[in-house]
Amino acid sequence: MPHTVRGRARAQCVAVGTALPERRLTNAELERMVETSDDWIVSRTGIRERRIAPPDQGLSHLAIPAARRCLDHAGVQPAEIDGIIVATITGDYVMPSTANLVQHGIGAANAWGFDLLNACNGFVAALSAATAYIESGHARRILVIGGDIMSSVVDYRDRNTCILFGDGCGAVLVEAGSPDGHGVLGFEMHSDGGGGGDLIIPSSGSAMVASAAVLERGDQFVKQNGIVVFQQAIRRMAEVCDSLLTTLGLSGADVDLLVPHQANRRIIEPTAKRLGLSADKVVINIDRMANTTGATIPLALADALADGRLKSGSRVLLAAFGGGLTWGACYLTWGRT
Ligand code: UT7
């Protein structure tokens, strides 16, 4: 359902911090691991390389430094944070939550936290939750973190999936600001659980517990019906952007920057085209990052800040689609007022 902001405070996105593993896995290396080619990967997805974390490092190894950098940029102390929401499908553990590991790791003594499972649409969902807490007066500062260690759930023998994903993490500080200042102006979220089987990690919860048979079948790894997900993503990303802008009485002309989930360059470009946006108004970093699931949007926001395209007051449209199936969009003006 669409939602427009009418609360007593506006949720402002004021800073970003990121963390990436050092190791780069290039298409040339993948050519030596599975039957694929740099040409195929670049032409079908836009990906040239991805970052890969060491196998013994959970998401908190990235989320803690990303959170610290975000707070440094914002000039905010850890003790001033009320809440931490981590959007991820590859947290360190199911219990405790990665949000709790971050809370302890950064010394956010006054914060509660929880993890949010919404796959590639996780960051938008976490931002919508943080917005609701802030608008309702239940929190003043929330760290919204999106991150995934996708290499922990990818089968590097499966060419259909292993070329697509990477690891990374980004944190955005969301603060209560004046109701007529910068901040989140609206969002729209959707689900279609009927498509759940099209992008799934079969043995990742109570439905199929780990066993020797699971490991033999590789059911601990991500499985995707690529073409079905691709077609849905193209349709739904464009639909949700159109619908949210219409609800707000706006159009593509009111978007300074589209910051989309990075699953495939061939999904991002039609979305931008439908909105009538030129290439300079679309953030694409899939060539260097691949699909980092919960991290794509905060990593793209950080890139846009670094290259000067994202500034205080920029009118930003976030949009994502992913496993669930789930999709959503958020329209905001950037920065603190
Ligand atoms: O972030 C969550 C949401 N995820 C997405 O939005 C991803 C959506 N899906 C996609 O991005 C695309 O469907 C893929 C990139 C996964 C695949 O691209 P495609 O153009 O849809 O290819 P396809 O699945 O139709 O496969 C075409 C051919 C197949 O061969 P046959 O059956 O036609 O002989 C595949 O086996 O390409 C083959 N193929 C590959 N060939 C070389 C699949 N993966 C590879 C590969 N290298 N890595």
Short mmCIF file of C-alpha atoms and ligand atoms in Angstrom, two decimals:
data_model
loop_
_atom_site.label_atom_id
_atom_site.label_comp_id
_atom_site.label_asym_id
_atom_site.label_seq_id
_atom_site.Cartn_x
_atom_site.Cartn_y
_atom_site.Cartn_z
CA MET A 1 0.00 0.00 0.00
CA PRO A 2 1.25 3.51 -0.67
CA HIS A 3 2.09 5.59 2.34
CA THR A 4 2.73 9.31 2.48
CA VAL A 5 4.38 10.96 5.43
CA ARG A 6 2.13 13.02 7.70
CA GLY A 7 3.69 12.42 11.11
CA ARG A 8 4.99 14.79 13.74
CA ALA A 9 8.59 14.39 12.56
CA ARG A 10 10.12 13.67 9.19
CA ALA A 11 12.68 10.84 8.92
CA GLN A 12 15.84 12.34 7.44
CA CYS A 13 18.67 10.30 5.89
CA VAL A 14 21.74 12.22 7.02
CA ALA A 15 24.85 10.10 6.42
CA VAL A 16 26.16 6.85 4.94
CA GLY A 17 29.06 4.58 5.90
CA THR A 18 30.17 1.48 4.04
CA ALA A 19 32.49 -1.49 4.38
CA LEU A 20 33.65 -3.91 1.70
CA PRO A 21 35.85 -7.00 1.79
CA GLU A 22 39.22 -6.43 0.15
CA ARG A 23 39.17 -9.45 -2.12
CA ARG A 24 37.91 -8.88 -5.66
CA LEU A 25 36.57 -11.88 -7.61
CA THR A 26 36.81 -11.03 -11.31
CA ASN A 27 34.95 -12.48 -14.26
CA ALA A 28 38.30 -13.86 -15.48
CA GLU A 29 38.60 -15.93 -12.29
CA LEU A 30 35.02 -17.18 -12.68
CA GLU A 31 35.89 -18.28 -16.23
CA ARG A 32 38.34 -20.71 -14.61
CA MET A 33 35.75 -21.98 -12.10
CA VAL A 34 32.63 -22.58 -14.26
CA GLU A 35 31.65 -22.69 -17.94
CA THR A 36 31.15 -18.96 -18.49
CA SER A 37 32.82 -15.96 -20.11
CA ASP A 38 33.53 -12.35 -19.28
CA ASP A 39 31.56 -11.41 -22.42
CA TRP A 40 28.47 -13.34 -21.31
CA ILE A 41 28.53 -11.93 -17.77
CA VAL A 42 29.08 -8.32 -18.86
CA SER A 43 26.51 -8.39 -21.67
CA ARG A 44 23.80 -10.21 -19.65
CA THR A 45 24.30 -8.49 -16.28
CA GLY A 46 26.78 -5.57 -16.43
CA ILE A 47 28.96 -7.20 -13.73
CA ARG A 48 32.77 -7.16 -14.04
CA GLU A 49 33.86 -8.03 -10.50
CA ARG A 50 32.47 -8.55 -7.00
CA ARG A 51 33.90 -8.38 -3.47
CA ILE A 52 34.16 -11.59 -1.46
CA ALA A 53 34.61 -11.85 2.33
CA PRO A 54 36.90 -14.44 3.94
CA PRO A 55 34.89 -17.57 4.81
CA ASP A 56 35.37 -17.11 8.57
CA GLN A 57 33.94 -13.55 8.67
CA GLY A 58 30.26 -12.95 9.33
CA LEU A 59 28.32 -9.85 8.35
CA SER A 60 29.13 -8.04 11.61
CA HIS A 61 32.78 -7.76 10.42
CA LEU A 62 31.47 -5.33 7.79
CA ALA A 63 28.42 -3.94 9.59
CA ILE A 64 30.36 -2.65 12.63
CA PRO A 65 32.87 -0.56 10.63
CA ALA A 66 30.12 0.62 8.26
CA ALA A 67 28.06 1.80 11.27
CA ARG A 68 31.08 3.54 12.83
CA ARG A 69 31.90 5.37 9.58
CA CYS A 70 28.28 6.45 9.19
CA LEU A 71 28.19 7.91 12.72
CA ASP A 72 31.55 9.67 12.13
CA HIS A 73 30.20 11.30 8.97
CA ALA A 74 27.03 12.35 10.83
CA GLY A 75 28.92 13.66 13.88
CA VAL A 76 26.76 11.49 16.16
CA GLN A 77 27.91 9.45 19.17
CA PRO A 78 26.93 5.75 19.48
CA ALA A 79 25.12 6.51 22.75
CA GLU A 80 22.76 8.84 20.83
CA ILE A 81 21.34 5.98 18.73
CA ASP A 82 17.89 4.63 19.72
CA GLY A 83 17.64 1.71 17.31
CA ILE A 84 19.55 -0.45 14.82
CA ILE A 85 17.82 -2.35 12.02
CA VAL A 86 19.91 -4.70 9.90
CA ALA A 87 18.38 -5.77 6.58
CA THR A 88 20.06 -9.04 5.64
CA ILE A 89 19.51 -12.66 4.66
CA THR A 90 23.03 -13.66 5.73
CA GLY A 91 23.44 -12.35 9.26
CA ASP A 92 26.17 -13.86 11.43
CA TYR A 93 23.54 -16.07 13.14
CA VAL A 94 19.78 -16.47 13.29
CA MET A 95 20.26 -15.84 17.01
CA PRO A 96 21.65 -13.48 18.19
CA SER A 97 20.70 -10.92 15.58
CA THR A 98 23.45 -9.04 13.74
CA ALA A 99 21.80 -5.82 14.98
CA ASN A 100 22.64 -6.90 18.52
CA LEU A 101 26.26 -7.66 17.52
CA VAL A 102 26.50 -4.18 15.98
CA GLN A 103 24.90 -2.58 19.06
CA HIS A 104 27.60 -4.13 21.23
CA GLY A 105 30.39 -3.63 18.68
CA ILE A 106 29.90 0.12 18.34
CA GLY A 107 28.98 0.67 22.00
CA ALA A 108 25.45 1.93 21.30
CA ALA A 109 24.48 1.51 24.95
CA ASN A 110 21.00 3.05 24.55
CA ALA A 111 19.95 1.23 21.36
CA TRP A 112 17.74 -1.79 20.76
CA GLY A 113 17.99 -3.64 17.48
CA PHE A 114 16.68 -6.39 15.25
CA ASP A 115 17.33 -7.99 11.88
CA LEU A 116 14.84 -7.69 9.05
CA LEU A 117 14.51 -10.42 6.40
CA ASN A 118 13.28 -9.05 3.10
CA ALA A 119 16.00 -10.14 0.66
CA CYS A 120 16.91 -7.59 -2.03
CA ASN A 121 14.11 -5.26 -0.89
CA GLY A 122 15.42 -5.40 2.70
CA PHE A 123 17.00 -1.96 2.80
CA VAL A 124 13.84 -0.21 1.57
CA ALA A 125 11.77 -2.23 4.07
CA ALA A 126 14.15 -1.35 6.94
CA LEU A 127 14.03 2.32 5.96
CA SER A 128 10.22 2.20 5.95
CA ALA A 129 10.25 0.64 9.44
CA ALA A 130 12.70 3.27 10.72
CA THR A 131 10.52 6.00 9.17
CA ALA A 132 7.48 4.68 11.03
CA TYR A 133 9.33 4.64 14.38
CA ILE A 134 10.56 8.18 13.82
CA GLU A 135 7.30 9.66 12.51
CA SER A 136 5.40 8.19 15.44
CA GLY A 137 7.85 9.61 17.96
CA HIS A 138 9.07 6.18 19.11
CA ALA A 139 12.69 6.90 18.17
CA ARG A 140 14.85 9.88 17.20
CA ARG A 141 17.86 8.17 15.63
CA ILE A 142 17.98 4.77 13.91
CA LEU A 143 20.86 3.18 12.08
CA VAL A 144 19.49 1.39 9.03
CA ILE A 145 22.05 -1.12 7.84
CA GLY A 146 21.85 -3.22 4.68
CA GLY A 147 24.42 -5.92 4.22
CA ASP A 148 25.00 -9.43 2.99
CA ILE A 149 27.73 -12.02 2.75
CA MET A 150 26.20 -13.62 -0.32
CA SER A 151 29.32 -15.76 -0.84
CA SER A 152 28.14 -17.79 2.20
CA VAL A 153 25.02 -18.96 0.30
CA VAL A 154 26.34 -19.16 -3.27
CA ASP A 155 27.35 -22.41 -4.95
CA TYR A 156 30.53 -21.60 -6.88
CA ARG A 157 29.87 -24.64 -9.12
CA ASP A 158 26.55 -23.16 -10.38
CA ARG A 159 27.10 -20.71 -13.24
CA ASN A 160 23.47 -19.58 -13.10
CA THR A 161 24.01 -17.91 -9.73
CA CYS A 162 27.70 -17.66 -8.84
CA ILE A 163 28.40 -14.84 -11.28
CA LEU A 164 25.63 -12.65 -9.87
CA PHE A 165 26.39 -11.97 -6.23
CA GLY A 166 28.91 -10.15 -4.05
CA ASP A 167 29.48 -9.17 -0.40
CA GLY A 168 29.24 -5.73 1.18
CA CYS A 169 27.51 -3.55 3.74
CA GLY A 170 26.25 0.01 4.10
CA ALA A 171 24.71 1.96 6.98
CA VAL A 172 22.48 5.04 6.79
CA LEU A 173 21.65 7.20 9.80
CA VAL A 174 17.97 8.17 9.92
CA GLU A 175 17.12 11.06 12.24
CA ALA A 176 13.96 12.86 13.35
CA GLY A 177 13.80 16.24 11.62
CA SER A 178 11.27 19.00 11.19
CA PRO A 179 8.06 17.83 9.42
CA ASP A 180 8.62 20.35 6.62
CA GLY A 181 12.36 19.67 6.25
CA HIS A 182 14.28 17.16 4.13
CA GLY A 183 13.52 13.49 4.54
CA VAL A 184 11.32 10.58 3.52
CA LEU A 185 8.23 11.83 1.69
CA GLY A 186 6.65 8.50 0.88
CA PHE A 187 7.13 4.83 0.20
CA GLU A 188 5.24 1.93 -1.31
CA MET A 189 5.80 -1.75 -0.53
CA HIS A 190 4.45 -4.95 -2.11
CA SER A 191 4.70 -8.75 -1.70
CA ASP A 192 3.72 -11.75 -3.79
CA GLY A 193 4.49 -14.88 -1.78
CA GLY A 194 3.21 -16.97 -4.69
CA GLY A 195 6.59 -16.43 -6.35
CA GLY A 196 8.56 -17.51 -3.28
CA GLY A 197 9.96 -20.61 -4.97
CA ASP A 198 11.50 -18.63 -7.82
CA LEU A 199 14.30 -17.24 -5.63
CA ILE A 200 14.94 -19.37 -2.57
CA ILE A 201 17.53 -20.85 -0.24
CA PRO A 202 15.71 -24.14 0.45
CA SER A 203 17.60 -25.15 3.60
CA SER A 204 17.81 -21.88 5.48
CA GLY A 205 15.18 -22.24 8.20
CA SER A 206 12.72 -24.61 9.84
CA ALA A 207 11.20 -26.01 6.64
CA MET A 208 14.30 -28.00 5.71
CA VAL A 209 16.86 -28.48 8.44
CA ALA A 210 20.49 -29.16 7.57
CA SER A 211 21.36 -32.82 6.93
CA ALA A 212 23.83 -34.83 4.88
CA ALA A 213 21.18 -35.08 2.11
CA VAL A 214 20.72 -31.30 2.10
CA LEU A 215 24.47 -30.78 1.70
CA GLU A 216 24.64 -33.38 -1.06
CA ARG A 217 21.84 -31.66 -3.01
CA GLY A 218 23.31 -28.22 -2.33
CA ASP A 219 20.03 -27.04 -0.84
CA GLN A 220 21.90 -24.70 1.49
CA PHE A 221 22.63 -22.53 -1.58
CA VAL A 222 20.55 -19.88 -3.34
CA LYS A 223 18.44 -21.16 -6.27
CA GLN A 224 16.92 -18.85 -8.83
CA ASN A 225 14.51 -19.17 -11.73
CA GLY A 226 16.43 -16.39 -13.46
CA ILE A 227 14.19 -15.52 -16.37
CA VAL A 228 10.97 -15.46 -14.29
CA VAL A 229 12.59 -13.23 -11.65
CA PHE A 230 14.06 -11.04 -14.38
CA GLN A 231 10.68 -10.47 -16.07
CA GLN A 232 8.93 -9.77 -12.77
CA ALA A 233 11.71 -7.38 -11.68
CA ILE A 234 11.45 -5.31 -14.86
CA ARG A 235 7.68 -5.06 -14.55
CA ARG A 236 7.46 -4.44 -10.81
CA MET A 237 10.31 -1.93 -10.49
CA ALA A 238 8.74 0.30 -13.14
CA GLU A 239 5.21 -0.15 -11.70
CA VAL A 240 6.14 0.71 -8.14
CA CYS A 241 8.14 3.79 -9.17
CA ASP A 242 5.25 5.08 -11.32
CA SER A 243 2.68 4.35 -8.64
CA LEU A 244 4.61 6.03 -5.80
CA LEU A 245 5.33 9.14 -7.85
CA THR A 246 1.67 9.34 -8.90
CA THR A 247 0.53 9.01 -5.26
CA LEU A 248 2.82 11.91 -4.37
CA GLY A 249 1.58 13.99 -7.34
CA LEU A 250 5.03 13.81 -8.92
CA SER A 251 6.65 12.45 -12.08
CA GLY A 252 10.08 11.42 -13.33
CA ALA A 253 10.85 15.14 -13.76
CA ASP A 254 10.87 15.40 -9.93
CA VAL A 255 13.64 12.79 -9.56
CA ASP A 256 17.25 14.06 -9.37
CA LEU A 257 18.64 10.59 -8.72
CA LEU A 258 17.32 7.04 -9.11
CA VAL A 259 19.15 4.72 -6.71
CA PRO A 260 17.97 1.24 -7.67
CA HIS A 261 18.75 -2.22 -6.36
CA GLN A 262 21.64 -3.58 -8.42
CA ALA A 263 20.57 -7.02 -9.68
CA ASN A 264 21.10 -6.60 -13.41
CA ARG A 265 21.97 -3.61 -15.58
CA ARG A 266 19.24 -4.84 -17.95
CA ILE A 267 16.67 -4.35 -15.15
CA ILE A 268 17.93 -0.90 -14.09
CA GLU A 269 18.04 0.65 -17.57
CA PRO A 270 14.38 -0.01 -18.54
CA THR A 271 13.27 1.27 -15.11
CA ALA A 272 15.13 4.53 -15.72
CA LYS A 273 13.84 4.75 -19.28
CA ARG A 274 10.23 4.36 -18.14
CA LEU A 275 10.77 7.33 -15.78
CA GLY A 276 12.40 9.36 -18.57
CA LEU A 277 15.68 9.68 -16.66
CA SER A 278 18.99 10.30 -18.43
CA ALA A 279 21.98 8.12 -17.53
CA ASP A 280 23.54 10.79 -15.28
CA LYS A 281 20.48 10.54 -12.98
CA VAL A 282 20.83 6.79 -12.38
CA VAL A 283 23.34 5.28 -9.97
CA ILE A 284 24.86 2.06 -11.34
CA ASN A 285 27.75 0.34 -9.57
CA ILE A 286 26.86 -3.26 -10.41
CA ASP A 287 30.02 -3.46 -12.56
CA ARG A 288 32.20 -3.28 -9.39
CA MET A 289 29.84 -4.63 -6.69
CA ALA A 290 27.51 -7.18 -8.36
CA ASN A 291 24.32 -7.96 -6.45
CA THR A 292 25.04 -7.53 -2.73
CA THR A 293 21.32 -8.06 -1.81
CA GLY A 294 20.64 -5.89 1.28
CA ALA A 295 23.66 -3.67 0.63
CA THR A 296 23.07 -2.51 -2.95
CA ILE A 297 21.18 0.70 -2.15
CA PRO A 298 23.38 2.04 0.69
CA LEU A 299 26.52 1.21 -1.35
CA ALA A 300 25.04 3.08 -4.32
CA LEU A 301 24.10 6.05 -2.11
CA ALA A 302 27.71 6.19 -0.88
CA ASP A 303 29.02 6.15 -4.47
CA ALA A 304 26.64 8.97 -5.45
CA LEU A 305 27.78 11.06 -2.45
CA ALA A 306 31.41 10.45 -3.41
CA ASP A 307 30.92 11.45 -7.06
CA GLY A 308 28.93 14.57 -6.07
CA ARG A 309 25.59 13.52 -7.59
CA LEU A 310 23.94 13.12 -4.15
CA LYS A 311 23.81 16.38 -2.20
CA SER A 312 21.77 17.95 0.54
CA GLY A 313 18.27 18.45 -0.89
CA SER A 314 18.68 16.00 -3.81
CA ARG A 315 15.33 14.38 -4.69
CA VAL A 316 15.99 10.64 -4.61
CA LEU A 317 13.94 7.64 -5.68
CA LEU A 318 14.98 4.26 -4.22
CA ALA A 319 13.54 1.10 -5.78
CA ALA A 320 14.15 -2.60 -5.23
CA PHE A 321 12.87 -6.04 -6.18
CA GLY A 322 13.84 -9.42 -4.80
CA GLY A 323 13.16 -12.84 -3.35
CA GLY A 324 9.81 -13.21 -1.64
CA LEU A 325 8.76 -11.97 -4.07
CA THR A 326 8.97 -8.45 -2.68
CA TRP A 327 9.36 -4.98 -4.17
CA GLY A 328 9.17 -1.40 -3.04
CA ALA A 329 10.14 2.21 -3.57
CA CYS A 330 10.87 5.23 -1.42
CA TYR A 331 10.98 8.93 -2.38
CA LEU A 332 13.03 11.28 -0.21
CA THR A 333 15.04 14.46 -0.17
CA TRP A 334 18.55 13.85 1.12
CA GLY A 335 20.28 15.34 4.11
CA ARG A 336 19.75 17.16 7.38
CA THR A 337 17.79 20.40 7.69
O1 UT7 B 1 18.26 -9.42 -6.72
C1 UT7 B 1 17.19 -10.30 -6.67
C2 UT7 B 1 16.49 -10.38 -7.94
N1 UT7 B 1 17.31 -11.06 -8.92
C3 UT7 B 1 17.24 -10.66 -10.14
O2 UT7 B 1 16.56 -9.67 -10.41
C4 UT7 B 1 17.97 -11.44 -11.20
C5 UT7 B 1 17.05 -11.68 -12.34
N2 UT7 B 1 17.57 -12.52 -13.41
C6 UT7 B 1 18.57 -12.13 -14.23
O3 UT7 B 1 19.22 -11.12 -13.99
C7 UT7 B 1 18.86 -12.96 -15.44
O4 UT7 B 1 17.77 -13.84 -15.66
C8 UT7 B 1 20.18 -13.77 -15.39
C9 UT7 B 1 21.35 -12.83 -15.46
C10 UT7 B 1 20.22 -14.60 -14.11
C11 UT7 B 1 20.25 -14.70 -16.59
O5 UT7 B 1 20.17 -13.96 -17.79
P1 UT7 B 1 19.19 -14.39 -18.97
O6 UT7 B 1 19.42 -13.49 -20.10
O7 UT7 B 1 17.81 -14.42 -18.35
O8 UT7 B 1 19.69 -15.82 -19.32
P2 UT7 B 1 18.88 -17.18 -19.28
O9 UT7 B 1 18.61 -17.59 -17.87
O10 UT7 B 1 17.72 -17.07 -20.21
O11 UT7 B 1 19.93 -18.18 -19.86
C12 UT7 B 1 20.35 -18.08 -21.21
C13 UT7 B 1 21.41 -19.12 -21.45
C14 UT7 B 1 21.04 -20.50 -20.90
O12 UT7 B 1 21.53 -21.43 -21.84
P3 UT7 B 1 20.51 -22.23 -22.77
O13 UT7 B 1 19.61 -22.96 -21.84
O14 UT7 B 1 19.81 -21.15 -23.56
O15 UT7 B 1 21.42 -23.09 -23.59
C15 UT7 B 1 21.87 -20.59 -19.63
O16 UT7 B 1 22.20 -21.92 -19.30
O17 UT7 B 1 22.61 -18.73 -20.77
C16 UT7 B 1 23.09 -19.82 -20.01
N3 UT7 B 1 23.79 -19.31 -18.84
C17 UT7 B 1 25.08 -18.97 -18.89
N4 UT7 B 1 25.99 -19.00 -19.88
C18 UT7 B 1 27.23 -18.56 -19.60
C19 UT7 B 1 23.32 -19.09 -17.60
N5 UT7 B 1 24.29 -18.61 -16.81
C20 UT7 B 1 25.40 -18.54 -17.59
C21 UT7 B 1 26.72 -18.12 -17.36
N6 UT7 B 1 27.61 -18.14 -18.38
N7 UT7 B 1 27.13 -17.68 -16.15
#
